[in-house]
Amino acid sequence: MRLSLEASDLKSYLRTQLRFHFPVAENAFAGFDEVVDEALRRLATCFRDVVLPGYRKNGEPFFNHLHADQNASFYYFCANSAYRMGLLELASLFFLFNKMQNGLVCMYDTALPDVFLLIHTVGTVLGKASYGSNFVAYQNVTVGTESGRQPAIGDGVVIYGGSMILGGTSLGSGSVVSANSTVIDDSVPADHIAIGRSPQLLIKARRRDFMQQYWEPVSR
């Protein structure tokens, strides 16, 4: 994967940002380099087949540290990688920085899939749920538990801006949630579109392939 900054410069930039915003003891950065290296490996997989402008350079995946949506995904991978390594203070720093910088609330222990896209990110809350591969979430989307029940989201699901997915909701693979919809303890079949609010949710068969606007066909 190509980078807008050399890896060493990117690490220096991140350290400076985190230290400036969150004064902490030096031991909070234990394992920092390993976490960033792992996050970049995961980011390369995530961006590998993306066809949106700015995600490729000379035919290769490209990470631009000044691209907000790309940053949000990268900081999630940093936070989650630190969590996986047992570095909870560092995981918290990356989570908080992502929240502050990109308006994204996605805790470091939330298990997003290997391949996903976050678009615009501001006001988006991705809570505990089962997330399928090639998941797409736009701005001001909320996914979360309700009365202890968690959503189950299939592969290739797109959730448009302002929508809420809560409780024991099931979104079948290839389903789409239209803008400003609310789905609570409801079921959307595979390859269908959900419009409106539960329990009066309108569900229609999907007529086109939404995935082709985000990824090369090999990803699906």
mmCIF file with all atom_site columns, N, CA and C in Angstrom, residues 11 15 26-39 78 81-83 85-87 90-91 94:
data_model
loop_
_atom_site.group_PDB
_atom_site.id
_atom_site.type_symbol
_atom_site.label_atom_id
_atom_site.label_alt_id
_atom_site.label_comp_id
_atom_site.label_asym_id
_atom_site.label_entity_id
_atom_site.label_seq_id
_atom_site.pdbx_PDB_ins_code
_atom_site.Cartn_x
_atom_site.Cartn_y
_atom_site.Cartn_z
_atom_site.occupancy
_atom_site.B_iso_or_equiv
_atom_site.pdbx_formal_charge
_atom_site.auth_seq_id
_atom_site.auth_comp_id
_atom_site.auth_asym_id
_atom_site.auth_atom_id
_atom_site.pdbx_PDB_model_num
ATOM 1  N N  . LYS A 1 11 ? 4.302  7.767  11.892 1.00 0.00 ? 11 LYS A N  1
ATOM 2  C CA . LYS A 1 11 ? 4.368  7.437  13.325 1.00 0.00 ? 11 LYS A CA 1
ATOM 3  C C  . LYS A 1 11 ? 4.748  8.662  14.147 1.00 0.00 ? 11 LYS A C  1
ATOM 4  N N  . ARG A 1 15 ? 2.368  10.310 17.025 1.00 0.00 ? 15 ARG A N  1
ATOM 5  C CA . ARG A 1 15 ? 2.853  10.495 18.399 1.00 0.00 ? 15 ARG A CA 1
ATOM 6  C C  . ARG A 1 15 ? 2.682  11.954 18.834 1.00 0.00 ? 15 ARG A C  1
ATOM 7  N N  . GLU A 1 26 ? 4.946  8.347  29.325 1.00 0.00 ? 26 GLU A N  1
ATOM 8  C CA . GLU A 1 26 ? 5.578  7.742  28.156 1.00 0.00 ? 26 GLU A CA 1
ATOM 9  C C  . GLU A 1 26 ? 5.233  6.269  28.008 1.00 0.00 ? 26 GLU A C  1
ATOM 10 N N  . ASN A 1 27 ? 5.000  5.579  29.122 1.00 0.00 ? 27 ASN A N  1
ATOM 11 C CA . ASN A 1 27 ? 4.709  4.142  29.020 1.00 0.00 ? 27 ASN A CA 1
ATOM 12 C C  . ASN A 1 27 ? 3.362  3.865  28.343 1.00 0.00 ? 27 ASN A C  1
ATOM 13 N N  . ALA A 1 28 ? 2.533  4.899  28.160 1.00 0.00 ? 28 ALA A N  1
ATOM 14 C CA . ALA A 1 28 ? 1.284  4.717  27.418 1.00 0.00 ? 28 ALA A CA 1
ATOM 15 C C  . ALA A 1 28 ? 1.552  4.387  25.956 1.00 0.00 ? 28 ALA A C  1
ATOM 16 N N  . PHE A 1 29 ? 2.772  4.690  25.487 1.00 0.00 ? 29 PHE A N  1
ATOM 17 C CA . PHE A 1 29 ? 3.122  4.460  24.087 1.00 0.00 ? 29 PHE A CA 1
ATOM 18 C C  . PHE A 1 29 ? 3.904  3.163  23.888 1.00 0.00 ? 29 PHE A C  1
ATOM 19 N N  . ALA A 1 30 ? 3.927  2.338  24.904 1.00 0.00 ? 30 ALA A N  1
ATOM 20 C CA . ALA A 1 30 ? 4.569  1.033  24.746 1.00 0.00 ? 30 ALA A CA 1
ATOM 21 C C  . ALA A 1 30 ? 3.866  0.240  23.650 1.00 0.00 ? 30 ALA A C  1
ATOM 22 N N  . GLY A 1 31 ? 4.624  -0.291 22.710 1.00 0.00 ? 31 GLY A N  1
ATOM 23 C CA . GLY A 1 31 ? 4.051  -1.056 21.610 1.00 0.00 ? 31 GLY A CA 1
ATOM 24 C C  . GLY A 1 31 ? 3.488  -0.199 20.487 1.00 0.00 ? 31 GLY A C  1
ATOM 25 N N  . PHE A 1 32 ? 3.716  1.104  20.527 1.00 0.00 ? 32 PHE A N  1
ATOM 26 C CA . PHE A 1 32 ? 3.124  2.028  19.555 1.00 0.00 ? 32 PHE A CA 1
ATOM 27 C C  . PHE A 1 32 ? 3.486  1.651  18.115 1.00 0.00 ? 32 PHE A C  1
ATOM 28 N N  . ASP A 1 33 ? 4.779  1.434  17.846 1.00 0.00 ? 33 ASP A N  1
ATOM 29 C CA . ASP A 1 33 ? 5.204  1.133  16.481 1.00 0.00 ? 33 ASP A CA 1
ATOM 30 C C  . ASP A 1 33 ? 4.556  -0.144 15.967 1.00 0.00 ? 33 ASP A C  1
ATOM 31 N N  . GLU A 1 34 ? 4.496  -1.163 16.807 1.00 0.00 ? 34 GLU A N  1
ATOM 32 C CA . GLU A 1 34 ? 3.887  -2.437 16.405 1.00 0.00 ? 34 GLU A CA 1
ATOM 33 C C  . GLU A 1 34 ? 2.403  -2.269 16.107 1.00 0.00 ? 34 GLU A C  1
ATOM 34 N N  . VAL A 1 35 ? 1.725  -1.455 16.890 1.00 0.00 ? 35 VAL A N  1
ATOM 35 C CA . VAL A 1 35 ? 0.301  -1.200 16.682 1.00 0.00 ? 35 VAL A CA 1
ATOM 36 C C  . VAL A 1 35 ? 0.074  -0.508 15.333 1.00 0.00 ? 35 VAL A C  1
ATOM 37 N N  . VAL A 1 36 ? 0.859  0.512  15.035 1.00 0.00 ? 36 VAL A N  1
ATOM 38 C CA . VAL A 1 36 ? 0.690  1.243  13.779 1.00 0.00 ? 36 VAL A CA 1
ATOM 39 C C  . VAL A 1 36 ? 1.017  0.343  12.592 1.00 0.00 ? 36 VAL A C  1
ATOM 40 N N  . ASP A 1 37 ? 2.068  -0.465 12.712 1.00 0.00 ? 37 ASP A N  1
ATOM 41 C CA . ASP A 1 37 ? 2.406  -1.385 11.621 1.00 0.00 ? 37 ASP A CA 1
ATOM 42 C C  . ASP A 1 37 ? 1.270  -2.365 11.350 1.00 0.00 ? 37 ASP A C  1
ATOM 43 N N  . GLU A 1 38 ? 0.688  -2.904 12.410 1.00 0.00 ? 38 GLU A N  1
ATOM 44 C CA . GLU A 1 38 ? -0.427 -3.840 12.248 1.00 0.00 ? 38 GLU A CA 1
ATOM 45 C C  . GLU A 1 38 ? -1.644 -3.129 11.658 1.00 0.00 ? 38 GLU A C  1
ATOM 46 N N  . ALA A 1 39 ? -1.918 -1.909 12.112 1.00 0.00 ? 39 ALA A N  1
ATOM 47 C CA . ALA A 1 39 ? -3.054 -1.146 11.581 1.00 0.00 ? 39 ALA A CA 1
ATOM 48 C C  . ALA A 1 39 ? -2.878 -0.874 10.087 1.00 0.00 ? 39 ALA A C  1
ATOM 49 N N  . CYS A 1 78 ? -5.971 1.206  14.433 1.00 0.00 ? 78 CYS A N  1
ATOM 50 C CA . CYS A 1 78 ? -4.965 1.441  15.478 1.00 0.00 ? 78 CYS A CA 1
ATOM 51 C C  . CYS A 1 78 ? -5.538 1.115  16.856 1.00 0.00 ? 78 CYS A C  1
ATOM 52 N N  . SER A 1 81 ? -6.271 -2.684 17.087 1.00 0.00 ? 81 SER A N  1
ATOM 53 C CA . SER A 1 81 ? -5.034 -3.463 17.150 1.00 0.00 ? 81 SER A CA 1
ATOM 54 C C  . SER A 1 81 ? -4.388 -3.338 18.523 1.00 0.00 ? 81 SER A C  1
ATOM 55 N N  . ALA A 1 82 ? -4.394 -2.132 19.076 1.00 0.00 ? 82 ALA A N  1
ATOM 56 C CA . ALA A 1 82 ? -3.860 -1.946 20.429 1.00 0.00 ? 82 ALA A CA 1
ATOM 57 C C  . ALA A 1 82 ? -4.666 -2.758 21.442 1.00 0.00 ? 82 ALA A C  1
ATOM 58 N N  . TYR A 1 83 ? -5.980 -2.751 21.291 1.00 0.00 ? 83 TYR A N  1
ATOM 59 C CA . TYR A 1 83 ? -6.839 -3.551 22.178 1.00 0.00 ? 83 TYR A CA 1
ATOM 60 C C  . TYR A 1 83 ? -6.494 -5.026 22.067 1.00 0.00 ? 83 TYR A C  1
ATOM 61 N N  . MET A 1 85 ? -3.744 -6.327 21.375 1.00 0.00 ? 85 MET A N  1
ATOM 62 C CA . MET A 1 85 ? -2.433 -6.560 21.973 1.00 0.00 ? 85 MET A CA 1
ATOM 63 C C  . MET A 1 85 ? -2.424 -6.321 23.476 1.00 0.00 ? 85 MET A C  1
ATOM 64 N N  . GLY A 1 86 ? -3.594 -5.982 24.034 1.00 0.00 ? 86 GLY A N  1
ATOM 65 C CA . GLY A 1 86 ? -3.687 -5.743 25.468 1.00 0.00 ? 86 GLY A CA 1
ATOM 66 C C  . GLY A 1 86 ? -3.200 -4.381 25.910 1.00 0.00 ? 86 GLY A C  1
ATOM 67 N N  . LEU A 1 87 ? -3.041 -3.447 24.973 1.00 0.00 ? 87 LEU A N  1
ATOM 68 C CA . LEU A 1 87 ? -2.556 -2.094 25.271 1.00 0.00 ? 87 LEU A CA 1
ATOM 69 C C  . LEU A 1 87 ? -3.760 -1.158 25.389 1.00 0.00 ? 87 LEU A C  1
ATOM 70 N N  . LEU A 1 90 ? -3.316 2.817  25.232 1.00 0.00 ? 90 LEU A N  1
ATOM 71 C CA . LEU A 1 90 ? -3.059 3.264  23.868 1.00 0.00 ? 90 LEU A CA 1
ATOM 72 C C  . LEU A 1 90 ? -4.317 3.119  23.011 1.00 0.00 ? 90 LEU A C  1
ATOM 73 N N  . ALA A 1 91 ? -5.059 2.041  23.200 1.00 0.00 ? 91 ALA A N  1
ATOM 74 C CA . ALA A 1 91 ? -6.329 1.862  22.487 1.00 0.00 ? 91 ALA A CA 1
ATOM 75 C C  . ALA A 1 91 ? -7.281 3.013  22.788 1.00 0.00 ? 91 ALA A C  1
ATOM 76 N N  . PHE A 1 94 ? -6.240 6.270  20.859 1.00 0.00 ? 94 PHE A N  1
ATOM 77 C CA . PHE A 1 94 ? -6.636 6.270  19.456 1.00 0.00 ? 94 PHE A CA 1
ATOM 78 C C  . PHE A 1 94 ? -8.154 6.408  19.302 1.00 0.00 ? 94 PHE A C  1
#
